[in-house]
């Protein structure tokens, strides 16, 4: 398969596939003329990477996950530990987003939204007030 074929089948842009090759996540064969020649195993790895990235795993986490996937002597506990660490990061981000939402909601409620220049949102962003945030 050429890069266009594998891009279409994996759902990943060719640019992403080239990047994954540049950083060593995949290593497709090369034909005599230098073109990439992808095999089914490359397509499978790309689908794996696409799914892992869609779940928010970092490139380094993906590198570790691929290594574990390809290691027949791996312990599932290692995979679980990596996934649990990632889930903890996601939960922390969710908490941060909920706090931001609460602060912004409070600021929006406090703003009269009329023609006057007084605006609690701008005051908070500038650090002028002690209230919300």
PDB file of C-alpha atoms in Angstrom, residues 12 20 24-27 39-51 66 69-70:
ATOM      1  CA  UNK A  12      -5.158   9.349   9.490  1.00  0.00           C
ATOM      2  CA  UNK A  20       4.812   9.005  13.027  1.00  0.00           C
ATOM      3  CA  UNK A  24       9.998   6.221  14.848  1.00  0.00           C
ATOM      4  CA  UNK A  25       6.510   4.997  15.763  1.00  0.00           C
ATOM      5  CA  UNK A  26       6.219   3.195  12.439  1.00  0.00           C
ATOM      6  CA  UNK A  27       8.905   2.055   9.999  1.00  0.00           C
ATOM      7  CA  UNK A  39       2.008  -3.568   4.958  1.00  0.00           C
ATOM      8  CA  UNK A  40      -1.031  -4.723   6.925  1.00  0.00           C
ATOM      9  CA  UNK A  41       0.998  -4.594  10.145  1.00  0.00           C
ATOM     10  CA  UNK A  42       1.739  -0.910   9.481  1.00  0.00           C
ATOM     11  CA  UNK A  43      -1.952  -0.249   8.889  1.00  0.00           C
ATOM     12  CA  UNK A  44      -2.776  -2.041  12.130  1.00  0.00           C
ATOM     13  CA  UNK A  45      -0.221   0.054  14.046  1.00  0.00           C
ATOM     14  CA  UNK A  46      -1.611   3.244  12.545  1.00  0.00           C
ATOM     15  CA  UNK A  47      -5.155   2.273  13.540  1.00  0.00           C
ATOM     16  CA  UNK A  48      -3.833   1.485  17.041  1.00  0.00           C
ATOM     17  CA  UNK A  49      -2.110   4.881  17.209  1.00  0.00           C
ATOM     18  CA  UNK A  50      -5.185   6.678  15.911  1.00  0.00           C
ATOM     19  CA  UNK A  51      -7.374   5.107  18.580  1.00  0.00           C
ATOM     20  CA  UNK A  66       2.980   0.054  21.166  1.00  0.00           C
ATOM     21  CA  UNK A  69       1.417  -4.381  22.528  1.00  0.00           C
ATOM     22  CA  UNK A  70       4.318  -5.893  20.612  1.00  0.00           C
TER      23      UNK A  70
END
